PDB file of C-alpha atoms in Angstrom:
ATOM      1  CA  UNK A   1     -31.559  41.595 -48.170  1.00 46.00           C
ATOM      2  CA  UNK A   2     -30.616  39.347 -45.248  1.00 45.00           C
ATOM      3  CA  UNK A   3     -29.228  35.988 -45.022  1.00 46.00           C
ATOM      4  CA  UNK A   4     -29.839  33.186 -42.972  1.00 47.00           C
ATOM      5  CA  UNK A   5     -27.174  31.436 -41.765  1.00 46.00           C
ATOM      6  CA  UNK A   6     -27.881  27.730 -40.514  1.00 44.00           C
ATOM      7  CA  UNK A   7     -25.028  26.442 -38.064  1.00 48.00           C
ATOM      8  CA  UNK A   8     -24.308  23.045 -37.766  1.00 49.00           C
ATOM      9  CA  UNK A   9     -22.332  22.294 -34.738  1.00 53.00           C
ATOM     10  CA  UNK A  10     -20.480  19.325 -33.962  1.00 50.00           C
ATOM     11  CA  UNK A  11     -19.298  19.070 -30.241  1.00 48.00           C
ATOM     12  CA  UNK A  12     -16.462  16.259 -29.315  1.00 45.00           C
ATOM     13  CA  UNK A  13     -16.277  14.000 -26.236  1.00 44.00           C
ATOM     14  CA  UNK A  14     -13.453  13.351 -24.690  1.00 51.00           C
ATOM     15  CA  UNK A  15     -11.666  10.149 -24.758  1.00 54.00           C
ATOM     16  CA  UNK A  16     -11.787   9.141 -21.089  1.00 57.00           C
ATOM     17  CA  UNK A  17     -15.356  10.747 -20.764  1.00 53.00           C
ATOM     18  CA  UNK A  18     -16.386   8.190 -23.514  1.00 65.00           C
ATOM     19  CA  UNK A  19     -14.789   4.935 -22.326  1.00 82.00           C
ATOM     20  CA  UNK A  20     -14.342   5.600 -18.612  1.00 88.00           C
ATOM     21  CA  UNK A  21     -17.818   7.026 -17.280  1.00 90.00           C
ATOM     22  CA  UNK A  22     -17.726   7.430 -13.395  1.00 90.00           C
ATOM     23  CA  UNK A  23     -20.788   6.223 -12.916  1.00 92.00           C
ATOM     24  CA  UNK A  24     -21.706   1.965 -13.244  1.00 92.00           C
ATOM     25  CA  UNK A  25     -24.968   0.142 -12.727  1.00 92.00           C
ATOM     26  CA  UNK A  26     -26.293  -2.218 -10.064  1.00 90.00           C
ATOM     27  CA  UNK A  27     -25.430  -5.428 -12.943  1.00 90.00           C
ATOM     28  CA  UNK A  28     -22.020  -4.320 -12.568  1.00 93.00           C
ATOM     29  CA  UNK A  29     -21.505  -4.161  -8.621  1.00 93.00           C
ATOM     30  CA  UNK A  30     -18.227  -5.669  -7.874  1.00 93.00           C
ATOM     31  CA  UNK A  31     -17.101  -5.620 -11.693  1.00 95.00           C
ATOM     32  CA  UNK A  32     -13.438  -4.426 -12.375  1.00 96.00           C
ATOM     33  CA  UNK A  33     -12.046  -2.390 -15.081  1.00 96.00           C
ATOM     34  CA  UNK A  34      -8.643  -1.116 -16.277  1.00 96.00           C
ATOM     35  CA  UNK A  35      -8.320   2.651 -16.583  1.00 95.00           C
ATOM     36  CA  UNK A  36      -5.713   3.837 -18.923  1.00 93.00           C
ATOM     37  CA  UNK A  37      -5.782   7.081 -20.630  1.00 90.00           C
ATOM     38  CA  UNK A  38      -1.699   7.112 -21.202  1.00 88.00           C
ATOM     39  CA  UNK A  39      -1.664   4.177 -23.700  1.00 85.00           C
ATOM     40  CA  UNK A  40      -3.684   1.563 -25.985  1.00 84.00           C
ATOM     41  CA  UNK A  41      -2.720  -1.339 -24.182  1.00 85.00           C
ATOM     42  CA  UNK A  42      -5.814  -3.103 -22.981  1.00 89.00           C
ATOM     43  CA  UNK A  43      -4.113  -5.359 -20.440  1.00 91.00           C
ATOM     44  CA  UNK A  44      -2.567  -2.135 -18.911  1.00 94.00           C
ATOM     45  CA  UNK A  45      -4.296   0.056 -16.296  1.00 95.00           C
ATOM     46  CA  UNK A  46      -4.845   1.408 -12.823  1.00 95.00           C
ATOM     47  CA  UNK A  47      -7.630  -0.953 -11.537  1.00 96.00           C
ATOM     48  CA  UNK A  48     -10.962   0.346 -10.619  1.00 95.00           C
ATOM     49  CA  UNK A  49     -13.585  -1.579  -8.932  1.00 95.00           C
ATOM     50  CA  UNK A  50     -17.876  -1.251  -9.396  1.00 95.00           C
ATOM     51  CA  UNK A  51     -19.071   0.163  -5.759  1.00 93.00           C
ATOM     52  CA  UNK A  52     -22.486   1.737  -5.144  1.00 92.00           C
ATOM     53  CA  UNK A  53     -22.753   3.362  -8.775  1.00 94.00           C
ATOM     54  CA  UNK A  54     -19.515   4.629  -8.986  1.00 95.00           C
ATOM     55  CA  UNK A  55     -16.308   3.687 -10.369  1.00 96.00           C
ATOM     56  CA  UNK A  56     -13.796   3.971  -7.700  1.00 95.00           C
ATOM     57  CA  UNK A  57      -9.906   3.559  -8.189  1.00 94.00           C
ATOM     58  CA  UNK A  58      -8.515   0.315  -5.850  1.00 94.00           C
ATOM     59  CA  UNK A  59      -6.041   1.290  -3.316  1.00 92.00           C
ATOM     60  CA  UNK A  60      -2.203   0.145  -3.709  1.00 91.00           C
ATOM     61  CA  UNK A  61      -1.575  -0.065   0.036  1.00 90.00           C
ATOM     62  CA  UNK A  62      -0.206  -3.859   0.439  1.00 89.00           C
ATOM     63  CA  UNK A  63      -0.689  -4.088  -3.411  1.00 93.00           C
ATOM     64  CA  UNK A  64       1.230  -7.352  -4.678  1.00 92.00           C
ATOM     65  CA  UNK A  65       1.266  -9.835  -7.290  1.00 91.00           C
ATOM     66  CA  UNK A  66      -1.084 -12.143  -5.977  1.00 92.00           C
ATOM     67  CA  UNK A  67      -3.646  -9.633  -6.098  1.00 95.00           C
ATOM     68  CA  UNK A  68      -2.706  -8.205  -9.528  1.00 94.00           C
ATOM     69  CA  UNK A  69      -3.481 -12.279 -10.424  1.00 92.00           C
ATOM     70  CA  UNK A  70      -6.595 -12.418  -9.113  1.00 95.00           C
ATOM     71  CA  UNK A  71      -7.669  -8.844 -10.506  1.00 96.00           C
ATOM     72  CA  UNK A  72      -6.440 -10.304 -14.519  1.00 94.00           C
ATOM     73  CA  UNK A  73      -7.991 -13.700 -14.205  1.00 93.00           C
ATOM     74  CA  UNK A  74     -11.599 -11.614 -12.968  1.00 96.00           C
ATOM     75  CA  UNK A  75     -10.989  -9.341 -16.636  1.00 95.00           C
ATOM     76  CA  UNK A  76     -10.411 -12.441 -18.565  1.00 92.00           C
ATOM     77  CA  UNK A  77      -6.566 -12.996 -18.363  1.00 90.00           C
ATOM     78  CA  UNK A  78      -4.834 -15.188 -17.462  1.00 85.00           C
ATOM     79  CA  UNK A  79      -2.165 -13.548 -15.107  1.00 85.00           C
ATOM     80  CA  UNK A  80      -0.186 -10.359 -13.958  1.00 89.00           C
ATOM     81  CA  UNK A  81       2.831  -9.841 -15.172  1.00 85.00           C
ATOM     82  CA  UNK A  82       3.951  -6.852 -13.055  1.00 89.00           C
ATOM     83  CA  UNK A  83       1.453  -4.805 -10.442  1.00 93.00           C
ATOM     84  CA  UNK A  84       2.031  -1.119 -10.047  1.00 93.00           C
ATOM     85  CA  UNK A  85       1.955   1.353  -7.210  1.00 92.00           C
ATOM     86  CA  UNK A  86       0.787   5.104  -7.486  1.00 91.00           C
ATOM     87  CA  UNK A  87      -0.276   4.154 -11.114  1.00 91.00           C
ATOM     88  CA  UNK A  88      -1.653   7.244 -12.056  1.00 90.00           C
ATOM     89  CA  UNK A  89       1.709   8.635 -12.848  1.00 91.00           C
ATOM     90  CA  UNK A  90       1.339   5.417 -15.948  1.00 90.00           C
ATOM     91  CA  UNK A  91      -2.602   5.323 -16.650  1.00 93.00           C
ATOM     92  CA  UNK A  92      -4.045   8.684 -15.844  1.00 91.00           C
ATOM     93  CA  UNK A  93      -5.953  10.334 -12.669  1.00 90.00           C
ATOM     94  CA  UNK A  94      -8.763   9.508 -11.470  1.00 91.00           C
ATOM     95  CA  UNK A  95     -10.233  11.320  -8.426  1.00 89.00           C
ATOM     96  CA  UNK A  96     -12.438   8.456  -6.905  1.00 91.00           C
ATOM     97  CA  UNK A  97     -10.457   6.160  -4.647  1.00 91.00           C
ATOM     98  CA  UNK A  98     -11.872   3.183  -2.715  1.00 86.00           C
ATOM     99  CA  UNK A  99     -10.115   3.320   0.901  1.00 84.00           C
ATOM    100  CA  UNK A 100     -10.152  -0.752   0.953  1.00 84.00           C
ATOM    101  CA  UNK A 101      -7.220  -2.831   0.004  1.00 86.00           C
ATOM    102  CA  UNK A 102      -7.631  -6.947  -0.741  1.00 90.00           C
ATOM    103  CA  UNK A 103      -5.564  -9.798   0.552  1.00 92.00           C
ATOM    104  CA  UNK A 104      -5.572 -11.994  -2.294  1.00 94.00           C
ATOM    105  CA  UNK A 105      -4.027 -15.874  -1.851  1.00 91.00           C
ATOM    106  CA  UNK A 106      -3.289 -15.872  -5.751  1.00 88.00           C
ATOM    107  CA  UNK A 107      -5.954 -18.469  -6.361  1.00 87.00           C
ATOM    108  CA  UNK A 108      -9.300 -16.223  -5.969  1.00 93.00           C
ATOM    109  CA  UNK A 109     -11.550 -16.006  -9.039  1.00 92.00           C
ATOM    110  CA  UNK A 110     -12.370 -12.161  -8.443  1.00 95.00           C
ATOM    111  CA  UNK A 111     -11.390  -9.662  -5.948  1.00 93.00           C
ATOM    112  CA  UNK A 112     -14.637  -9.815  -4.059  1.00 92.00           C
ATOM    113  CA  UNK A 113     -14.111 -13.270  -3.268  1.00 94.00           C
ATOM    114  CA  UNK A 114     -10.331 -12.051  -1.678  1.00 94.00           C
ATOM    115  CA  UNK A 115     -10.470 -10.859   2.449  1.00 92.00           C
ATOM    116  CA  UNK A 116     -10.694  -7.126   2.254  1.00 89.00           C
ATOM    117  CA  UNK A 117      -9.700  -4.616   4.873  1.00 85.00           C
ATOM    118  CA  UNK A 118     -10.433  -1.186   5.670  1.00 80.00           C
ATOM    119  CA  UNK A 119      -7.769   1.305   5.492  1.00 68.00           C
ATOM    120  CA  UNK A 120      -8.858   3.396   8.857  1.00 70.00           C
ATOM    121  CA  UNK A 121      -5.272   4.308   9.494  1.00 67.00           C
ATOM    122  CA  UNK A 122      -4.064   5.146   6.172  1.00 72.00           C
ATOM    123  CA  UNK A 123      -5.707   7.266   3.807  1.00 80.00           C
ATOM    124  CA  UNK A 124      -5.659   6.702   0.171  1.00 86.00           C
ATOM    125  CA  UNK A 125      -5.144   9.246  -2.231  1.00 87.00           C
ATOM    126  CA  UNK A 126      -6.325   9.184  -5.666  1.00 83.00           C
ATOM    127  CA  UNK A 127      -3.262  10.987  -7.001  1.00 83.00           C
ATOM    128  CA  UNK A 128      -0.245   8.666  -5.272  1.00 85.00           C
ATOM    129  CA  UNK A 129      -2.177   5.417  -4.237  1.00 90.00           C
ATOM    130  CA  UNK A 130      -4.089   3.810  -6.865  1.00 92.00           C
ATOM    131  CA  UNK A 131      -3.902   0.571  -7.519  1.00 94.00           C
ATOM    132  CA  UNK A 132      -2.621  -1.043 -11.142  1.00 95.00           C
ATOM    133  CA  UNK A 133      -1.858  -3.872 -12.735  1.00 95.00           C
ATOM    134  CA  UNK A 134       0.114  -5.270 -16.163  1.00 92.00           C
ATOM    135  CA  UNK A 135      -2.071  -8.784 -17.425  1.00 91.00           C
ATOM    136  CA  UNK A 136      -1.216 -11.252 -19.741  1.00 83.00           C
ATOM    137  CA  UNK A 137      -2.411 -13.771 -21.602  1.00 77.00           C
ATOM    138  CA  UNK A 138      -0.644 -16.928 -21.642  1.00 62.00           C
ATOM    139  CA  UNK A 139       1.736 -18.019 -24.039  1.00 60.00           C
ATOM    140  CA  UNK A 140       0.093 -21.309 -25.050  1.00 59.00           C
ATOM    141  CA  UNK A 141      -0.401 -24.739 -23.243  1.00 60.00           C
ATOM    142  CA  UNK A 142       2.168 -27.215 -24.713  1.00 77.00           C
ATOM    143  CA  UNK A 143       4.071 -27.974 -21.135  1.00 85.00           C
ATOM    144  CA  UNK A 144       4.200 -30.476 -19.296  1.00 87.00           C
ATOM    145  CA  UNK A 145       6.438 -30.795 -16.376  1.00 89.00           C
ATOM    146  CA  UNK A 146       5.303 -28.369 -13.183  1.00 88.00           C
ATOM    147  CA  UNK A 147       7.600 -26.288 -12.084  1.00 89.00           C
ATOM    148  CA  UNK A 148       9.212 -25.808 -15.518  1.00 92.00           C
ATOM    149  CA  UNK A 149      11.115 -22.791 -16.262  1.00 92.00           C
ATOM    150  CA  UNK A 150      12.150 -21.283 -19.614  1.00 90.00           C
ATOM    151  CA  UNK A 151      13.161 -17.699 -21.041  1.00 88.00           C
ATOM    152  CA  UNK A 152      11.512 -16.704 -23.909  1.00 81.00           C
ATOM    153  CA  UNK A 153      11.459 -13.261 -26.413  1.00 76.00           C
ATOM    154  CA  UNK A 154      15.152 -12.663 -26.117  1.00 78.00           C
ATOM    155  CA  UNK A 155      17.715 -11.991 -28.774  1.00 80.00           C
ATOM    156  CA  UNK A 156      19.780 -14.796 -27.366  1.00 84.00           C
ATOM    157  CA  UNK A 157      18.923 -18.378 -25.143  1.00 84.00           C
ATOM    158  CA  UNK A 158      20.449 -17.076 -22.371  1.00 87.00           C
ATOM    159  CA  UNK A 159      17.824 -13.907 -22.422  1.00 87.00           C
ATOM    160  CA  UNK A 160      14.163 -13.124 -21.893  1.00 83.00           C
ATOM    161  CA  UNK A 161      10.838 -13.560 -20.164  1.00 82.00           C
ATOM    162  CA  UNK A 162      10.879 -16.080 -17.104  1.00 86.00           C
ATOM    163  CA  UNK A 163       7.806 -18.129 -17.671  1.00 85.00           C
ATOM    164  CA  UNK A 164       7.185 -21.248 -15.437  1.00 86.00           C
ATOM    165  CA  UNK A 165       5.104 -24.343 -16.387  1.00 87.00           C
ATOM    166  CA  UNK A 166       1.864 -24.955 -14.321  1.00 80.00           C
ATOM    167  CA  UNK A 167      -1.242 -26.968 -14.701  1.00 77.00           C
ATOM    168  CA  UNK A 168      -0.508 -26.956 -18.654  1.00 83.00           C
ATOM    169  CA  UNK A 169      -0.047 -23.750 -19.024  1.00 80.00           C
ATOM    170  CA  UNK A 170       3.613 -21.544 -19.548  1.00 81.00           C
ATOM    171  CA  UNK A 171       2.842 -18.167 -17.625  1.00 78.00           C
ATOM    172  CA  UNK A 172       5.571 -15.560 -16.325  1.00 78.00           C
ATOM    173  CA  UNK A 173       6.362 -14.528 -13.147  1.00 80.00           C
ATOM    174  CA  UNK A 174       4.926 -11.553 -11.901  1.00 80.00           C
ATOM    175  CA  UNK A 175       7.679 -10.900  -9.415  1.00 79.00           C
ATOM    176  CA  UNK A 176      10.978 -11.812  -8.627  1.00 82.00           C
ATOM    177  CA  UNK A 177      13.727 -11.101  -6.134  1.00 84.00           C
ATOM    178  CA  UNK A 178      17.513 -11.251  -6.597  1.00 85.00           C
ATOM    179  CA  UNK A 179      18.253 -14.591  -4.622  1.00 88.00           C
ATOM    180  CA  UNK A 180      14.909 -15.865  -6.895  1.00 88.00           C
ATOM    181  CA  UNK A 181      15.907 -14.661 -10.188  1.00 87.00           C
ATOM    182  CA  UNK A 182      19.532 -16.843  -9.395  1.00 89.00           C
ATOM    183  CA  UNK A 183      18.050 -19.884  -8.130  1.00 91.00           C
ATOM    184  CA  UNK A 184      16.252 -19.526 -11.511  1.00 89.00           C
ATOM    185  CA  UNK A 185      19.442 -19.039 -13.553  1.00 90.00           C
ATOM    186  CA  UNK A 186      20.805 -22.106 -11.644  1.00 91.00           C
ATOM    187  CA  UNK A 187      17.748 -24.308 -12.096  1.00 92.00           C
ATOM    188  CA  UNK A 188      17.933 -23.405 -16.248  1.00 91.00           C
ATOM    189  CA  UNK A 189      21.595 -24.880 -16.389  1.00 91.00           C
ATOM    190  CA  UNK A 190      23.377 -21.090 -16.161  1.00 89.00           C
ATOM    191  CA  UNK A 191      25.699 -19.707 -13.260  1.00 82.00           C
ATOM    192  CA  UNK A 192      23.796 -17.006 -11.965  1.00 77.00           C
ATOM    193  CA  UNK A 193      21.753 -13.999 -13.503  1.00 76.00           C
ATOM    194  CA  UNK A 194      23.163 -11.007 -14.999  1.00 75.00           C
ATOM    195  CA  UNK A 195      20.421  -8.235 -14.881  1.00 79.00           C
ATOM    196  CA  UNK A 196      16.841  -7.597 -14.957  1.00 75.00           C
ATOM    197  CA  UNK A 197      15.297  -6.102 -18.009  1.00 71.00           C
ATOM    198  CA  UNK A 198      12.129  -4.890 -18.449  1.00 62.00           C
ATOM    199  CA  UNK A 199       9.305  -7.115 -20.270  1.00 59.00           C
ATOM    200  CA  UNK A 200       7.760  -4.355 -21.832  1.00 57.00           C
ATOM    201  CA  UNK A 201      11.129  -5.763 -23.898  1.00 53.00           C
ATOM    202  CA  UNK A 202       9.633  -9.046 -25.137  1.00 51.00           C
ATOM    203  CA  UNK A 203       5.760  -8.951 -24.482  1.00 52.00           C
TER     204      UNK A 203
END
């Protein structure tokens, strides 16, 4: 006597197969997305852009905060709170790579709308040169004085995230040198600043 064996099979996709497919559609041409197979944070990623039905990775060469601004405020934040360089080594690889990089003023609503340039003398690598970005949301909207500055998140007063008050709105700063950061300290009432810490800290 034989048996019949009936075999149910259930095959799995993987995570950045299911959320990140390579290819987008001609609604989303010049669309952006954060790609981020290292962590759930959905304001984290390496930025990829829509181009021609693919989803390419956007290249970090001259890669700065203004850009990172523009890229958040297109995905429905409201700014960049730090911009990263080869940001596969935080997100996860991803072997398309547009050779283009974007010259953003800050105040662009999308990145298609910033000057871009073709990379003809440097070549972009999609394992050391994409393109990422940190967003945030802002905090909430009760200032009023422009040019405001207060720390916030820290254990202490004198400790925390550097936000600054424009148009309403507190926001932090998505860079910040040393001779900055003390003109800061100085403009909040303090001597001079001790150390940067990292806002992964207090966001």
């Amino acid at each position: 006597m034989s048996l019949l064996l009936t075999i149910v099979l259930i095959c799995t996709i993987s995570i950045t197969e299911a959320q990140f497919p390579s290819s987008c559609s001609s609604s989303e041409y010049g669309d952006v997305r954060l790609y981020n197979t290292h962590t759930n944070d959905d304001e984290d990623g390496a930025l990829q852009l829509c181009y021609s039905g693919t989803w390419y990775s956007v290249c970090d060469y001259d890669w700065d905060c203004s850009d990172g601004n523009v890229a958040c405020y297109q995905l429905g934040y409201d700014k960049a709170r730090q911009v990263e360089h080869n940001s596969d080594n935080y997100f996860g690889y991803w072997s398309h790579i547009h050779n283009y990089y974007y010259s953003c003023s800050g105040n662009e609503h999308s990145l298609g709308s910033c000057y871009t340039h073709y990379t003809s003398s440097y070549h972009c690598s999609p394992s050391s040169d994409a393109a990422g970005v940190r967003c945030v949301q802002a905090w909430d909207s009760s200032c009023s004085l422009n040019g405001a500055l207060r720390l916030v998140g820290g254990e202490t007063s004198h400790e925390g995230v550097l936000e600054f008050c424009y148009n309403g709105k507190w926001s932090p700063f998505c860079y910040l040198d040393d001779e900055e950061a003390s003109v800061a300290c100085k403009q909040m009432g303090y001597s001079k600043y001790a150390a940067f810490l990292s806002p992964d800290e207090y966001l």
